[in-house]
PDB file of C-alpha atoms in Angstrom:
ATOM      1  CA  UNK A   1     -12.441 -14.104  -8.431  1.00 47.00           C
ATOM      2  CA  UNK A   2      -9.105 -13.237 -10.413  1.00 54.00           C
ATOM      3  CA  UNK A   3      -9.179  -9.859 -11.865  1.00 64.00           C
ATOM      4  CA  UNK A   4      -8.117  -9.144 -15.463  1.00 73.00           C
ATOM      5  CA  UNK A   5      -5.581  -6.853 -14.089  1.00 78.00           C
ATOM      6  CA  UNK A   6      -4.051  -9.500 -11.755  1.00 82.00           C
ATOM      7  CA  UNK A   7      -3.903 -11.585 -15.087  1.00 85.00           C
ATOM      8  CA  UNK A   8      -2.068  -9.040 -17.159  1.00 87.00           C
ATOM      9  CA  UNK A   9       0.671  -8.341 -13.984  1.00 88.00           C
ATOM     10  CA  UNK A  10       1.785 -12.134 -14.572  1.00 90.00           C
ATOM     11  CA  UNK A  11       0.895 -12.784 -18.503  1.00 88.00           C
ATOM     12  CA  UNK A  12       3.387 -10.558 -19.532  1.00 90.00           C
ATOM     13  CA  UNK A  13       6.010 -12.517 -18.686  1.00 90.00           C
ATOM     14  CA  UNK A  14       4.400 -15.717 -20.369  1.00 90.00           C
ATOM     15  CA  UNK A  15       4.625 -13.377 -23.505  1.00 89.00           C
ATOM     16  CA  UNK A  16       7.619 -12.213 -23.147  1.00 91.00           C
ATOM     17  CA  UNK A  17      10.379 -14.258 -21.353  1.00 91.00           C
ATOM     18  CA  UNK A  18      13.300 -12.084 -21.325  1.00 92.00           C
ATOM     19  CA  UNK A  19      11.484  -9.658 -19.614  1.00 93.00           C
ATOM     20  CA  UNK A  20      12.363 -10.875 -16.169  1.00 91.00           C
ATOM     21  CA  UNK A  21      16.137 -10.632 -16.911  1.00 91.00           C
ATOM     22  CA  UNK A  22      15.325  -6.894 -17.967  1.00 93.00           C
ATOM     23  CA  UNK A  23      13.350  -6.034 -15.189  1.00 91.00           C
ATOM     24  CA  UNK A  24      15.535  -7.620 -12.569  1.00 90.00           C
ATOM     25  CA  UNK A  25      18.193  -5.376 -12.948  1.00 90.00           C
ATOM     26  CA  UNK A  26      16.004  -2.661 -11.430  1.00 90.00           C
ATOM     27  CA  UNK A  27      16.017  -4.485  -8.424  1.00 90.00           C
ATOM     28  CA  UNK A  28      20.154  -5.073  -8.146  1.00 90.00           C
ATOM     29  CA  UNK A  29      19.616  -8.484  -9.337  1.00 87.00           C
ATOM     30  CA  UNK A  30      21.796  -9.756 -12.688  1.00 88.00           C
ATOM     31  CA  UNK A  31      20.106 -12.676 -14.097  1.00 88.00           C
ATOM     32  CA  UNK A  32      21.548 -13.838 -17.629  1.00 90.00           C
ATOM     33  CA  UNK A  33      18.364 -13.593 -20.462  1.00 91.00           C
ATOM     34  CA  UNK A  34      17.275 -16.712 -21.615  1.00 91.00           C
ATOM     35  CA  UNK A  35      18.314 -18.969 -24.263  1.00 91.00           C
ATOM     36  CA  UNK A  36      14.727 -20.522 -24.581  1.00 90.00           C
ATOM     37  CA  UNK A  37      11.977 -20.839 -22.190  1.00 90.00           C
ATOM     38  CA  UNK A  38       9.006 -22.635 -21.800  1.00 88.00           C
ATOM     39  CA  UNK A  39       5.790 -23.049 -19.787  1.00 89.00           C
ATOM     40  CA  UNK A  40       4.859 -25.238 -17.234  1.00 87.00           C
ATOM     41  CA  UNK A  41       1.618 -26.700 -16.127  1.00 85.00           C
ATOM     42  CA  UNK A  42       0.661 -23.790 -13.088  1.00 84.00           C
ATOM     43  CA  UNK A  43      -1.008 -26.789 -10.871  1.00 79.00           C
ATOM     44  CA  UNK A  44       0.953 -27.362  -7.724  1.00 72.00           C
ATOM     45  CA  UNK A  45      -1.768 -29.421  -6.397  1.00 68.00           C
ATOM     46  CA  UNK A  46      -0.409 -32.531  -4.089  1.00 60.00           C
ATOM     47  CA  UNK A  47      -4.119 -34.214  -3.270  1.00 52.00           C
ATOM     48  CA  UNK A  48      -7.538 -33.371  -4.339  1.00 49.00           C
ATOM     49  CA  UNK A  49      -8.443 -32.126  -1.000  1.00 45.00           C
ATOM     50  CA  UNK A  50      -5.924 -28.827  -1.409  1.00 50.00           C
ATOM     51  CA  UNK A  51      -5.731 -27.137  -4.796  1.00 58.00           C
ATOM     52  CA  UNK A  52      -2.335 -24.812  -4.921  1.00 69.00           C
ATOM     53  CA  UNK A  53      -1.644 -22.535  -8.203  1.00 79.00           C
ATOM     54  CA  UNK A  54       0.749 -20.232  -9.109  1.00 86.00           C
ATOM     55  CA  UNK A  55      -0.118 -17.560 -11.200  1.00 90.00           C
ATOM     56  CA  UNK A  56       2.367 -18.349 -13.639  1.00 93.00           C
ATOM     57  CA  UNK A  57       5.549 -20.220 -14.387  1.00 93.00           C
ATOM     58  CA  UNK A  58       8.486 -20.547 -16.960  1.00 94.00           C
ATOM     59  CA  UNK A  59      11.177 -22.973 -17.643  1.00 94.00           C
ATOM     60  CA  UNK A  60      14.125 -20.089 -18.089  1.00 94.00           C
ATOM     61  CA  UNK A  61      17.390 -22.125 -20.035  1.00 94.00           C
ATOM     62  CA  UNK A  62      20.562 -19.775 -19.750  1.00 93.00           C
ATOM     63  CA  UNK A  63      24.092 -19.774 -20.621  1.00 91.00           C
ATOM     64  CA  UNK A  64      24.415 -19.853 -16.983  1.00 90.00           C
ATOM     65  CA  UNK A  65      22.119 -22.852 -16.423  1.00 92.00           C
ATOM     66  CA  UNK A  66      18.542 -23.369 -15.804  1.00 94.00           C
ATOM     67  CA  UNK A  67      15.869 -22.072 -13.031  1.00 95.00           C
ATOM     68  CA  UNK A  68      12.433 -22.112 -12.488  1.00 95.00           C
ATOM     69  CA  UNK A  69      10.632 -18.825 -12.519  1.00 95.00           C
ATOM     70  CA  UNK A  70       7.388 -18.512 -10.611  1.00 95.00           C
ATOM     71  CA  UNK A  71       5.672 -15.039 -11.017  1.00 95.00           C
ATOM     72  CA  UNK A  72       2.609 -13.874  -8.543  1.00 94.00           C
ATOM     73  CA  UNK A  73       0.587 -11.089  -9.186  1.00 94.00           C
ATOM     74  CA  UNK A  74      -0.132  -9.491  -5.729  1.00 94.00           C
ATOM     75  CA  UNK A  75      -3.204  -6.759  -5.331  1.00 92.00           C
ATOM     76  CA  UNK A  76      -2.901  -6.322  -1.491  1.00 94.00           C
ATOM     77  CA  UNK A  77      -0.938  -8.136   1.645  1.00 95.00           C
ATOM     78  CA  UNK A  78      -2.413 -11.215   2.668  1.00 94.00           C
ATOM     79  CA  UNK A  79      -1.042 -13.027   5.658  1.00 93.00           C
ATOM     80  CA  UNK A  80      -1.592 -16.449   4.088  1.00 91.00           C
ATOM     81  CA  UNK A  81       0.625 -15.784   1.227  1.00 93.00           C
ATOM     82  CA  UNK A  82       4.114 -16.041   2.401  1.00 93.00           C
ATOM     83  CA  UNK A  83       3.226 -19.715   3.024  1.00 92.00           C
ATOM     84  CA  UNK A  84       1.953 -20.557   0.081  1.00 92.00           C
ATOM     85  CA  UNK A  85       4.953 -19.204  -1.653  1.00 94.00           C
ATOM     86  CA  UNK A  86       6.837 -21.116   0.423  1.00 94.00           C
ATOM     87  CA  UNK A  87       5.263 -24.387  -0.412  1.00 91.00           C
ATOM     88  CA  UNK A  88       5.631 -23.316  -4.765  1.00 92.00           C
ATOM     89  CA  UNK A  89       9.238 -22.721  -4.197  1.00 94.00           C
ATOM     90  CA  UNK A  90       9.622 -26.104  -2.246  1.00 93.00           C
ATOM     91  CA  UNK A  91       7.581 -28.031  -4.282  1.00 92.00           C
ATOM     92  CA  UNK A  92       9.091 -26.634  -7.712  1.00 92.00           C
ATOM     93  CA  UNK A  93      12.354 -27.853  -6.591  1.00 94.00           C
ATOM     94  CA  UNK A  94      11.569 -30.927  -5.585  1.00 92.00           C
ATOM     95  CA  UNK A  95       9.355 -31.795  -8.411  1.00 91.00           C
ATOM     96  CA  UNK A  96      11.880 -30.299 -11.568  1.00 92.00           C
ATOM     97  CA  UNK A  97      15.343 -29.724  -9.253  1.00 94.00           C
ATOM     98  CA  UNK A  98      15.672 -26.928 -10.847  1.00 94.00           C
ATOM     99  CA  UNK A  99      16.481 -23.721  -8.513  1.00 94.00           C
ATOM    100  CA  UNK A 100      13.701 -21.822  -8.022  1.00 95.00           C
ATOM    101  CA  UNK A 101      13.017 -17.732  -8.209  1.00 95.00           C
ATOM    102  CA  UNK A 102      10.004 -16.222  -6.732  1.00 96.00           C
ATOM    103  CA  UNK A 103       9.040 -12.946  -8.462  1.00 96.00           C
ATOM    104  CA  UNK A 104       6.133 -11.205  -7.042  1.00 96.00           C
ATOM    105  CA  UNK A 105       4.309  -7.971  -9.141  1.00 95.00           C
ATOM    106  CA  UNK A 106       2.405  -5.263  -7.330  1.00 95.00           C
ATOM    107  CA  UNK A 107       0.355  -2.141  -8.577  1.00 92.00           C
ATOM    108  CA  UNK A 108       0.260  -0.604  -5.277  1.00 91.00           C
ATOM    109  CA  UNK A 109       3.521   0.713  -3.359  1.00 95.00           C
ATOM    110  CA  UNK A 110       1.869  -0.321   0.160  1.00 96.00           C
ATOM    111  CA  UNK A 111       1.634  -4.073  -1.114  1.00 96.00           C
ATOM    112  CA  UNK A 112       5.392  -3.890  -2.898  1.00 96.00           C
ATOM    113  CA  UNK A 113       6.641  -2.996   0.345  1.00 96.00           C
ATOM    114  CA  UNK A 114       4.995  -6.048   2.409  1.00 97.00           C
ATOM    115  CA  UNK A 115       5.603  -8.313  -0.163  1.00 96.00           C
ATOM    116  CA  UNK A 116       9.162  -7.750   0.100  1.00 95.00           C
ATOM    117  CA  UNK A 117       9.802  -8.505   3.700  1.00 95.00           C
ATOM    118  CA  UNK A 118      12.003 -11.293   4.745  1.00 94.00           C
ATOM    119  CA  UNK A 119      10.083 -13.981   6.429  1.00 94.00           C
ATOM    120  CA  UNK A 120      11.814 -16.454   8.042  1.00 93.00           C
ATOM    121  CA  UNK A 121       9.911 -19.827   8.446  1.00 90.00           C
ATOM    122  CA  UNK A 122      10.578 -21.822  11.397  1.00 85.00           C
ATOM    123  CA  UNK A 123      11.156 -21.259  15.663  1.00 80.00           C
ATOM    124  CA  UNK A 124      13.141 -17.993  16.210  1.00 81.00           C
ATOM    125  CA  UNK A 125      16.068 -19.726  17.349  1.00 78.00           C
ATOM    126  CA  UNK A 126      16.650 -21.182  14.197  1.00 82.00           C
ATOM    127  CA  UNK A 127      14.873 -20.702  11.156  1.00 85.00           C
ATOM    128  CA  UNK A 128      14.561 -23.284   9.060  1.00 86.00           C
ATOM    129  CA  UNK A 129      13.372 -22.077   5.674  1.00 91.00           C
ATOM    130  CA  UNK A 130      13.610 -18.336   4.808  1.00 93.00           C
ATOM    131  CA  UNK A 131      11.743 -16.491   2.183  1.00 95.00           C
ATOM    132  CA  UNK A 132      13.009 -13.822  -0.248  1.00 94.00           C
ATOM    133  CA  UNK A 133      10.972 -13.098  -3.051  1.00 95.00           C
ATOM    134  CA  UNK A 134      11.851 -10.923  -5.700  1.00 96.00           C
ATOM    135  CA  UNK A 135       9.413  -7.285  -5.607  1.00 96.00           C
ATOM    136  CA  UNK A 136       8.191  -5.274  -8.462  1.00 95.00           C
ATOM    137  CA  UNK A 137       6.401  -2.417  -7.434  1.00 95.00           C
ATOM    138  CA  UNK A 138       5.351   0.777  -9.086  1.00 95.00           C
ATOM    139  CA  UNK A 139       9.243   2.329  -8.252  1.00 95.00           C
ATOM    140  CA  UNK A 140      10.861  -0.412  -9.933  1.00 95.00           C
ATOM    141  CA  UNK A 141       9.666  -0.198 -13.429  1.00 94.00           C
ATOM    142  CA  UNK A 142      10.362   3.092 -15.240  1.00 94.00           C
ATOM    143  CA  UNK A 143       8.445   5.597 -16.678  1.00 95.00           C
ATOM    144  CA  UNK A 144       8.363   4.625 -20.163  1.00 95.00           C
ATOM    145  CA  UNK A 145       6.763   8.085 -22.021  1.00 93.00           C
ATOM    146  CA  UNK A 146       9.079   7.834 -25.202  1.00 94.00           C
ATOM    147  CA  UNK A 147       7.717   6.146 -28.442  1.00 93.00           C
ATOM    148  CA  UNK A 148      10.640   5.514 -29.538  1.00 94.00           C
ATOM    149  CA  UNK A 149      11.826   3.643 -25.953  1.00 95.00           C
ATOM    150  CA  UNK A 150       8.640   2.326 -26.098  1.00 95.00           C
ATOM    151  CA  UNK A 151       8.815   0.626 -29.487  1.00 93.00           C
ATOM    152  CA  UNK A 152      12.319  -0.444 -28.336  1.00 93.00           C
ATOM    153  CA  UNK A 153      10.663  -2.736 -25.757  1.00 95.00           C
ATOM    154  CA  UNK A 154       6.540  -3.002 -26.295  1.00 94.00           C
ATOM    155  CA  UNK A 155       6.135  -5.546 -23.212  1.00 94.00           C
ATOM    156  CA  UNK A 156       8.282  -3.883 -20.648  1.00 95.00           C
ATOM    157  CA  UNK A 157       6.170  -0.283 -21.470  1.00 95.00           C
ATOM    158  CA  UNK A 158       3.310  -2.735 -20.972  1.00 95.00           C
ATOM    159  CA  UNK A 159       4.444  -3.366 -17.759  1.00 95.00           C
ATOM    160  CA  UNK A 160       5.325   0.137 -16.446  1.00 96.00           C
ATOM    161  CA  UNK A 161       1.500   1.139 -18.132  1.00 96.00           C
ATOM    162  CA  UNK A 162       0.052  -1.431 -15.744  1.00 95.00           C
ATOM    163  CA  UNK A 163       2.101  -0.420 -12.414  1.00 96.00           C
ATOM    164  CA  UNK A 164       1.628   2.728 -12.894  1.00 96.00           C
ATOM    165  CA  UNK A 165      -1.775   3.173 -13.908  1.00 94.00           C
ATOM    166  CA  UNK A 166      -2.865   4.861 -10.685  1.00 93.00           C
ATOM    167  CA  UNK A 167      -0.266   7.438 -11.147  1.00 94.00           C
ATOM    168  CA  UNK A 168      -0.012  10.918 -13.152  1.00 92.00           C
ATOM    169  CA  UNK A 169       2.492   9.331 -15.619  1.00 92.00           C
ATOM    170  CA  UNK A 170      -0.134   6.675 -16.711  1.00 94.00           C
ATOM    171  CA  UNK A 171      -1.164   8.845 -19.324  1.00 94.00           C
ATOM    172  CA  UNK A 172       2.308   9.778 -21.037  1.00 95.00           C
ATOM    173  CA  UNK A 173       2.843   5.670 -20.687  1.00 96.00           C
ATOM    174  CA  UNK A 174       0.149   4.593 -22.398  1.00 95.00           C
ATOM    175  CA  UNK A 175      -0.159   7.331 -25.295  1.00 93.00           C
ATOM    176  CA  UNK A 176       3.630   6.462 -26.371  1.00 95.00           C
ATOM    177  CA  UNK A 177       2.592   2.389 -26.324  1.00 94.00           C
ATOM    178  CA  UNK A 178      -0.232   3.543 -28.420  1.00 91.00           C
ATOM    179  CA  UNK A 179       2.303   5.259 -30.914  1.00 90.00           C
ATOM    180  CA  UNK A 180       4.327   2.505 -30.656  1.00 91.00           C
ATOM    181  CA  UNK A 181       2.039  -0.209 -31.640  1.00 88.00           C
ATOM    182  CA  UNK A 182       0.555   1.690 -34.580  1.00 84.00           C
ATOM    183  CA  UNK A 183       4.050   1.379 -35.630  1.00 80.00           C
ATOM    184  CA  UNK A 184       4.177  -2.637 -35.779  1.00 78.00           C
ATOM    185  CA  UNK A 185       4.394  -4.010 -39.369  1.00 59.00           C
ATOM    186  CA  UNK A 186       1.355  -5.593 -40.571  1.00 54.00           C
ATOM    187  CA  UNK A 187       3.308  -8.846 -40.069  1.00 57.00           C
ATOM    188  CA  UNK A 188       3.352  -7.719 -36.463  1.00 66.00           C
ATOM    189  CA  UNK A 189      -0.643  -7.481 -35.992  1.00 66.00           C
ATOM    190  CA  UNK A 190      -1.240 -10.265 -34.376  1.00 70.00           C
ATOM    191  CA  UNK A 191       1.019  -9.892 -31.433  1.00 78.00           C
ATOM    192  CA  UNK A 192       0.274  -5.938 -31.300  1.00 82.00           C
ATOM    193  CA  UNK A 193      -3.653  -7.663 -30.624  1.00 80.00           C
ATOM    194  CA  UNK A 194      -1.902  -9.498 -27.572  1.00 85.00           C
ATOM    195  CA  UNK A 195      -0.609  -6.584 -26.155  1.00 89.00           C
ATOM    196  CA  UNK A 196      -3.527  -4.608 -26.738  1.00 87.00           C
ATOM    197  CA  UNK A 197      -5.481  -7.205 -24.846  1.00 85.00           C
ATOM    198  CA  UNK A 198      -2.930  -7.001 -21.830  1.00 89.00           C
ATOM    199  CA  UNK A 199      -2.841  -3.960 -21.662  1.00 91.00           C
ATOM    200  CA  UNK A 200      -6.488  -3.760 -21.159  1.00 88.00           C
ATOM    201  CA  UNK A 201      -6.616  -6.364 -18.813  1.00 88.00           C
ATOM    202  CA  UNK A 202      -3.683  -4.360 -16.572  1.00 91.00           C
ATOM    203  CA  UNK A 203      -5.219  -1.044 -16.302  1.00 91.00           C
ATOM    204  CA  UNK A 204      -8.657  -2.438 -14.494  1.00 88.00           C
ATOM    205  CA  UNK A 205     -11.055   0.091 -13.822  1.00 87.00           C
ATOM    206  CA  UNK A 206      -8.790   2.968 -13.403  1.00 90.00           C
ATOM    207  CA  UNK A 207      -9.196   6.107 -15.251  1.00 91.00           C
ATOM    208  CA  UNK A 208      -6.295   5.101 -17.481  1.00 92.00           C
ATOM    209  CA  UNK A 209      -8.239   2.002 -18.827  1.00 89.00           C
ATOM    210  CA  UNK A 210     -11.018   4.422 -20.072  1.00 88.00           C
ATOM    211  CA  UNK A 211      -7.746   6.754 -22.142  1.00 90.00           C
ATOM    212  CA  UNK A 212      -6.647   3.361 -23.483  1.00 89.00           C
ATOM    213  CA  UNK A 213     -10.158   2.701 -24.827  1.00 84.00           C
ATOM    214  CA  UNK A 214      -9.886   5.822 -26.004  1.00 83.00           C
ATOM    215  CA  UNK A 215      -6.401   5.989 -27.700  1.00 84.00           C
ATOM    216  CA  UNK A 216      -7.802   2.711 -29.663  1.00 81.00           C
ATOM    217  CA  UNK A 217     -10.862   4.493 -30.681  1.00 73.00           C
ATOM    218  CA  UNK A 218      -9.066   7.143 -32.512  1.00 67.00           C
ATOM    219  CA  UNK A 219      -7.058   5.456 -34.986  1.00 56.00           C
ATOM    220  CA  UNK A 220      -8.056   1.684 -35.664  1.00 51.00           C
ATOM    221  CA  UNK A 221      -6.895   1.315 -39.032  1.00 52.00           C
ATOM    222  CA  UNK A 222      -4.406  -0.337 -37.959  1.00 53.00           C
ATOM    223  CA  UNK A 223      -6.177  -2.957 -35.626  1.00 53.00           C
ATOM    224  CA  UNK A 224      -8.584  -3.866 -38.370  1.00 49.00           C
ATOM    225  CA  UNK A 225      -7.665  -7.088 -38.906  1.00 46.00           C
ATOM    226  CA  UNK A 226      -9.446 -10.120 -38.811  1.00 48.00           C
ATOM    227  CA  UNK A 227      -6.881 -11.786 -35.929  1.00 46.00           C
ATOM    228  CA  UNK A 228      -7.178  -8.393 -34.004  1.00 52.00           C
ATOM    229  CA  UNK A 229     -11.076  -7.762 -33.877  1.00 60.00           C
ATOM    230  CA  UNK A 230     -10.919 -11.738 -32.679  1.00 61.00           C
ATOM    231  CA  UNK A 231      -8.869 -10.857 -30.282  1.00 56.00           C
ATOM    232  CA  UNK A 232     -10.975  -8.228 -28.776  1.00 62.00           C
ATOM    233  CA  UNK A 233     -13.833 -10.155 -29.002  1.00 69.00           C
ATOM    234  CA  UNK A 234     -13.281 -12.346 -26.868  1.00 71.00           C
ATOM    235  CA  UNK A 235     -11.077 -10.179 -24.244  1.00 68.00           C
ATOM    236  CA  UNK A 236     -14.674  -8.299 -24.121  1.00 74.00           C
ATOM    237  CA  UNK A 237     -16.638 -11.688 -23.568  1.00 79.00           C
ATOM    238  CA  UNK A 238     -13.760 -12.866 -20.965  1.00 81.00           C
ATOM    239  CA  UNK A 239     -14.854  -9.432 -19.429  1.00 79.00           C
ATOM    240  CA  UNK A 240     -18.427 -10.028 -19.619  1.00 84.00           C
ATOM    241  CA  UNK A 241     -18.253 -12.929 -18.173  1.00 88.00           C
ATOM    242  CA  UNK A 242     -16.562 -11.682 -15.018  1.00 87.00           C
ATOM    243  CA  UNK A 243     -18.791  -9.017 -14.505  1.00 87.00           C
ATOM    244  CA  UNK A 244     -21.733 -11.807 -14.575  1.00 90.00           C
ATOM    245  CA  UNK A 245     -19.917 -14.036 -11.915  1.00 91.00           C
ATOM    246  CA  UNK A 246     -18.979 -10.581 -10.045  1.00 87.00           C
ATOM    247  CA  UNK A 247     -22.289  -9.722 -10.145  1.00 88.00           C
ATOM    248  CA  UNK A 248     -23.722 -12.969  -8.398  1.00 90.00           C
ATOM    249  CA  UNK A 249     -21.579 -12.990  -5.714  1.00 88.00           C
ATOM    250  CA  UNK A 250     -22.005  -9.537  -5.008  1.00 84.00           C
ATOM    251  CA  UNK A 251     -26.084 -10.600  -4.529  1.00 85.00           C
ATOM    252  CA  UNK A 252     -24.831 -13.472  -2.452  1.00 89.00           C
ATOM    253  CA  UNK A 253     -26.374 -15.934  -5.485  1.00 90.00           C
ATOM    254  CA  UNK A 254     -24.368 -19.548  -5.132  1.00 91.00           C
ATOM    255  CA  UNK A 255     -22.103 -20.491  -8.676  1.00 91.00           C
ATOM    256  CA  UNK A 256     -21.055 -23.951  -8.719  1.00 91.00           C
ATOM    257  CA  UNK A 257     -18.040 -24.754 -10.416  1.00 90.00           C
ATOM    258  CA  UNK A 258     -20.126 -26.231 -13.716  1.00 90.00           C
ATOM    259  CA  UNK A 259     -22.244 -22.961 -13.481  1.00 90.00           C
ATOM    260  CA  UNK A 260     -19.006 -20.990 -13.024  1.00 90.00           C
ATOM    261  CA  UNK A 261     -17.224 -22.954 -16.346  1.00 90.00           C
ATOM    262  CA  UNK A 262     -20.738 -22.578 -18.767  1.00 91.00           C
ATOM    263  CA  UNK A 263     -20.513 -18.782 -17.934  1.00 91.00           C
ATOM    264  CA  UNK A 264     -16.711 -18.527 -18.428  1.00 89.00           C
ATOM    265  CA  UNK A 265     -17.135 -21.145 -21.389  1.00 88.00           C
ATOM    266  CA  UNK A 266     -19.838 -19.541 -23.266  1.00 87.00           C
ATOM    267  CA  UNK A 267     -18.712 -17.221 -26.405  1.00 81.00           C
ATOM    268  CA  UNK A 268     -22.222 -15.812 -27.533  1.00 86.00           C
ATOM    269  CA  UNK A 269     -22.108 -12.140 -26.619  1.00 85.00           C
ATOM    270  CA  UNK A 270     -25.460 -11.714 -26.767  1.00 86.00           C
ATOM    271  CA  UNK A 271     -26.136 -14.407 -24.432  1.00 89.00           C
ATOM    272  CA  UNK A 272     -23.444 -13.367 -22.285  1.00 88.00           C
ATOM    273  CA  UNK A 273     -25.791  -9.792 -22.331  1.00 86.00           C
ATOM    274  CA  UNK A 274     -28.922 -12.082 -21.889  1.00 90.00           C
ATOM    275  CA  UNK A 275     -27.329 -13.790 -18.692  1.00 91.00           C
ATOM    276  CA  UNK A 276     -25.942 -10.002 -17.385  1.00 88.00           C
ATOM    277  CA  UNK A 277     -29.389  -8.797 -17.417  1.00 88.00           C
ATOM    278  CA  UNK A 278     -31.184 -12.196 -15.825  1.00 89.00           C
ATOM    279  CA  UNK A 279     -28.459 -11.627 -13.228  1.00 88.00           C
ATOM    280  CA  UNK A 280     -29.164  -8.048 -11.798  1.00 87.00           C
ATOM    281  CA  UNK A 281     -32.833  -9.581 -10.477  1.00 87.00           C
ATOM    282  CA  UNK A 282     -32.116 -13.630 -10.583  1.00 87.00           C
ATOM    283  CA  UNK A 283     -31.979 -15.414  -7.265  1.00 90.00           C
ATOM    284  CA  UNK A 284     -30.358 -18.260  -8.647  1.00 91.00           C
ATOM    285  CA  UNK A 285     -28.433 -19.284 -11.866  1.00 91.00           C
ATOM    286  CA  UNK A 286     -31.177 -21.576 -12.573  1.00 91.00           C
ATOM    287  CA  UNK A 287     -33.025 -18.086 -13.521  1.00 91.00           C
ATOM    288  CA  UNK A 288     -30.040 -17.008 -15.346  1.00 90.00           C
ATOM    289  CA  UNK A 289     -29.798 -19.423 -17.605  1.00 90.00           C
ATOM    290  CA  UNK A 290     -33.623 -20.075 -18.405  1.00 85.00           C
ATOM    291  CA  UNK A 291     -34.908 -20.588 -21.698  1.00 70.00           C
ATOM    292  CA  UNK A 292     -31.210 -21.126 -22.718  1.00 61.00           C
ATOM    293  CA  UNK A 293     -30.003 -24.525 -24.006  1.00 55.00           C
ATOM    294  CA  UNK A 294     -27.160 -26.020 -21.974  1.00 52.00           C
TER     295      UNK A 294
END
C-alpha cells in the first residue's frame, strides 16, 4: 500500500511546479522555471494485463522549450525499479515527444545513493539504453530553520521538513514552517490547509509528525476556517482508511479491489472507526462491513 509520506515526497511538486527548477540546482543541474505547467494523466498502462504508474507527472513549458517531468517517490532500493523507470521515460517520449526527466525523491541517504547509480540497459558490449535519473536525498535539500527563508519559499521548507524528518534538524524545520504559515494572509488559508496536509502526510510516523501535531495544536486560530478544518478532515479519514486496509493485510484478511475502493471511498468517520474496530478481530471484510449499508 502507498504511504502518505510517499504521497507527500511527489505531491509537492504537483503543488508547486517551479520547485523542480529550484531544487535542481542542488544537484548541478540548471533547468529554466516554468512558464506554465500542467498535469498529466499518471497511467502508463499499455494493456490491461500490466498496470504501470508513475507517481506523478507535469507538463513543464519553458522559455527554453518543453519536457516532461516524471517524479518517483522512493522509500528503499528495489531491484525492479530501474526498469520500470526505464519503460516511463520511453513510453513518455513516445507517447507526448516531449524529452523526458526522471526525478526520483528519497527520505533515506542509503536509498538516495542506490537510486542514483547509472544503469546501463542492454549486453555489456554495448548498452543500448542508459538510465540517469535525477536524486534528491536528505543532502540535497537544505536545512530550512529560518521563518523568514521559510516564508520566502513554503513548499521547498516542505520538502526539506519531509527529507529530513529522521534527522536532528527536523525540529528547527518544521517549527519555522509553522511560523511561517501562521503568517499567510487570510486570503492565503486555503493553500496554507494544503501544505499543512503535506506536510503531515511527509513526516509518517516519525517523531517529527507527533511535533507537527503539536505545533498545530498550539495556535489554531489561524487554521479555523471552514476550507481548513475540511481539509483536515478528510486527510484524517484518508489516514483512517489506510490504517484499516494496513490493518487487514497485516492479519493476512483478502481486500478486493471494490472492498479496497468502499474503504478508501467512504467519508463517515465514524464508520471509518466502526470498520477499524470490526477489523482488529474480523476474518473477512464481509465482517467488517456488517450491518453497514453498501
Amino acid at each position: 500500500m502507498v504511504s502518505s509520506s510517499h504521497e507527500a515526497l511527489h505531491r509537492i511538486f504537483q503543488q508547486d511546479p517551479g520547485l523542480f527548477a529550484r531544487v535542481a540546482r542542488n544537484l548541478g543541474v540548471a533547468f529554466p522555471p516554468p512558464v506554465s505547467a500542467s498535469e498529466l494523466s499518471t497511467d502508463l498502462t499499455e494493456t490491461q494485463l500490466l498496470e504501470r504508474r508513475v507517481d506523478t507527472l507535469l507538463r513543464m513549458e519553458t522559455e527554453d522549450g518543453s519536457f516532461v517531468l516524471a517524479v518517483e517517490s522512493q522509500g528503499e532500493p528495489d531491484p525492479r525499479k530501474p526498469a520500470s523507470w526505464a519503460y516511463y521515460l520511453a513510453h513518455v517520449y513516445a507517447k507526448y515527444g516531449v524529452p523526458p526527466v526522471l526525478l526520483v525523491v528519497c527520505a533515506d541517504r542509503r536509498t538516495a545513493a542506490w537510486a542514483a547509480q547509472q544503469v546501463d540497459i542492454g549486453p555489456r558490449q554495448w548498452p543500448s539504453l542508459t538510465l540517469r535519473p535525477l536524486v534528491l536525498g536528505p543532502d540535497d535539500v537544505p536545512v530550512i530553520a529560518s521563518p523568514d527563508e521559510a516564508a520566502r519559499d513554503i513548499p521547498l521548507t516542505v520538502l526539506s521538513a519531509a527529507l529530513h524528518r529522521r534527522d536532528p534538524d527536523a525540529d528547527a524545520i518544521l517549527n519555522a514552517l509553522a511560523k511561517a504559515l501562521k503568517g499567510l494572509s487570510a486570503d492565503d488559508e486555503s493553500t496554507a490547509g494544503t501544505f499543512i496536509e503535506l506536510m503531515e502526510q511527509g513526516l509518517g510516523k516519525t517523531p517529527a509528525a507527533d511535533l507537527w501535531r503539536h505545533l498545530m495544536a498550539v495556535d489554531l486560530s489561524f487554521f479555523q476556517s471552514e476550507t481548513a478544518q475540511q481539509l483536515r478532515a478528510e486527510g484524517q479519514m484518508k489516514s483512517r482508511a489506510e490504517d484499516i486496509l494496513l490493518l487487514l493485510g497485516h492479519r493476512g484478511v483478502e481486500v478486493t479491489e471494490e472492498d479496497r475502493d468502499r474503504i478508501v471511498g467512504c467519508g463517515d468517520p465514524n464508520v471509518l472507526g466502526l470498520w477499524f474496530t470490526k477489523a482488529i478481530t474480523a476474518t473477512s471484510t464481509a465482517e467488517v462491513f456488517e450491518g453497514e449499508p453498501a
